[in-house]
GROMACS .gro file of C-alpha atoms in nm:
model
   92
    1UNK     CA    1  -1.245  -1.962  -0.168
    2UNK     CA    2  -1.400  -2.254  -0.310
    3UNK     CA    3  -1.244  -2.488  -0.555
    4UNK     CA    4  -1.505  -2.437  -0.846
    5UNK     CA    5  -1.498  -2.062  -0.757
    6UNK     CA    6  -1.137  -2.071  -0.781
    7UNK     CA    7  -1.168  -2.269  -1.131
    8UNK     CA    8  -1.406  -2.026  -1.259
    9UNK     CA    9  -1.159  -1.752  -1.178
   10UNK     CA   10  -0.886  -1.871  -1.331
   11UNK     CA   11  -1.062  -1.941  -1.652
   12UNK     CA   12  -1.213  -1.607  -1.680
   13UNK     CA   13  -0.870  -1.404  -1.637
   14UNK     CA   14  -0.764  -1.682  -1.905
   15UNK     CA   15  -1.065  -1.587  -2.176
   16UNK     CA   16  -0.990  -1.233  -2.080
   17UNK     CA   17  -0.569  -1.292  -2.192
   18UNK     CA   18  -0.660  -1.474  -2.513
   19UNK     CA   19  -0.899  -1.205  -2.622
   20UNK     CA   20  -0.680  -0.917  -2.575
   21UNK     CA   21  -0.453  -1.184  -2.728
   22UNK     CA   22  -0.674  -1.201  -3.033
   23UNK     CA   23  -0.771  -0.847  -3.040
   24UNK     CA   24  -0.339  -0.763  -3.077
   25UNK     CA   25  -0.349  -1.006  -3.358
   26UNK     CA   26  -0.607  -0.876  -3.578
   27UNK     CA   27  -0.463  -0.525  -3.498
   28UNK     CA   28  -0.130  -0.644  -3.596
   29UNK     CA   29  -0.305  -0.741  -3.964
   30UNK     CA   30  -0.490  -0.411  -3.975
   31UNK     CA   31  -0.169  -0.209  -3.891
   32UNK     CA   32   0.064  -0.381  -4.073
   33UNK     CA   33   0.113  -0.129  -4.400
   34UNK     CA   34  -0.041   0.153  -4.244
   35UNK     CA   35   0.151   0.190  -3.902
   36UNK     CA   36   0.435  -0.099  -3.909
   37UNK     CA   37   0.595   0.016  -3.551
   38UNK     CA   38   0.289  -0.010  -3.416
   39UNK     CA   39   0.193  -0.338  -3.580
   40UNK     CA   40   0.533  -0.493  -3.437
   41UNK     CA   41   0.419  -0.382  -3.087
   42UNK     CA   42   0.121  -0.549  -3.145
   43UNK     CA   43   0.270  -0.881  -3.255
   44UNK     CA   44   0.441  -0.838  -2.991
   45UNK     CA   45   0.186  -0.891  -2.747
   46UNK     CA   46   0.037  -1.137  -2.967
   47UNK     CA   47   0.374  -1.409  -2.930
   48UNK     CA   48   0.412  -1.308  -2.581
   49UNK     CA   49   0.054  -1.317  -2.423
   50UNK     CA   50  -0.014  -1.691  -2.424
   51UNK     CA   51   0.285  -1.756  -2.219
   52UNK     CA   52   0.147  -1.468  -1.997
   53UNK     CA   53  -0.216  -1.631  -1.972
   54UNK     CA   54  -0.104  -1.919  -1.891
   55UNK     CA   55   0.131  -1.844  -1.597
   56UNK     CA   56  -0.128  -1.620  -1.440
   57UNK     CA   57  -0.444  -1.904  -1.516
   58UNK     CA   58  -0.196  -2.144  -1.336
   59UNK     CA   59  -0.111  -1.913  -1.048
   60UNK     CA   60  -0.450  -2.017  -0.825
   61UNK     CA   61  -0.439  -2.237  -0.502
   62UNK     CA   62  -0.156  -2.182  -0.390
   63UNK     CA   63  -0.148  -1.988   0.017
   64UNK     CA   64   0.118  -1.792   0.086
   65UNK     CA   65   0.360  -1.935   0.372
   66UNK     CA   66   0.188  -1.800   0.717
   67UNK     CA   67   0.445  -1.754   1.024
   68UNK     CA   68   0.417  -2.058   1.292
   69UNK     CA   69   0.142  -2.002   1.581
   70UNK     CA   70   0.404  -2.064   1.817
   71UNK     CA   71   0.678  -1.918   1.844
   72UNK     CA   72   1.013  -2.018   2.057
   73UNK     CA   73   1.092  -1.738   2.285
   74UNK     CA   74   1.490  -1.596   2.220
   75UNK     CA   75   1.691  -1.738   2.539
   76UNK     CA   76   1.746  -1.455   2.756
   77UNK     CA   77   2.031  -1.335   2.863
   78UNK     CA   78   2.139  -1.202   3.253
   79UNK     CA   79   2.272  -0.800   3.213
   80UNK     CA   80   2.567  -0.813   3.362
   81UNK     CA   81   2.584  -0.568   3.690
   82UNK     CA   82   2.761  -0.243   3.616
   83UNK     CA   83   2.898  -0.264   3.996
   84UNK     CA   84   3.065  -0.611   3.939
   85UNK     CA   85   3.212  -0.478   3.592
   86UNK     CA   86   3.395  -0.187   3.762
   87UNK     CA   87   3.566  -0.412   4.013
   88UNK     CA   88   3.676  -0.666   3.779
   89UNK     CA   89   3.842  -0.368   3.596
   90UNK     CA   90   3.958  -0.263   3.921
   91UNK     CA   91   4.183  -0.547   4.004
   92UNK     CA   92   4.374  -0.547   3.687
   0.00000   0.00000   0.00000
């Protein structure tokens, strides 16, 4: 993805935070002596979704950590030979 494609997305997923933002707020006036619980949900979400908007608008360019291409094989290791383990317990 493209740098001004990236911008573009991040500022769209912004507008659409500070409009639900704005949308909790005016609800929070209408509800206020009708439905109070209600209204302090809505608050709420008013206080709380800037901080919200802005973490997600920031979250953008970063790429997630991809494994190495090349990878360093484990050492292996020799089986031992089950006839060799039955004589050494032999001879004790």
């Amino acid at each position: 993805m493209g740098l001004a494609e990236d911008v573009r997305g991040r500022q769209r997923r912004y507008v659409i935070s500070m409009t639900v933002r704005t949308l909790s707020v005016v609800a929070t006036v209408v509800l206020w002596n009708v439905e109070r619980h209600v209204a302090m949900v809505t608050l709420a979400a008013g206080v709380l979704l800037p901080y919200i908007a802005v973490v997600i608008a920031n979250a953008g360019r970063e790429s997630t950590p991809s494994l190495p291409s090349h990878f360093v094989p484990a050492p292996v290791r020799p089986a031992l030979d089950p006839g060799k383990l039955n004589k050494s317990s032999d001879q004790s």
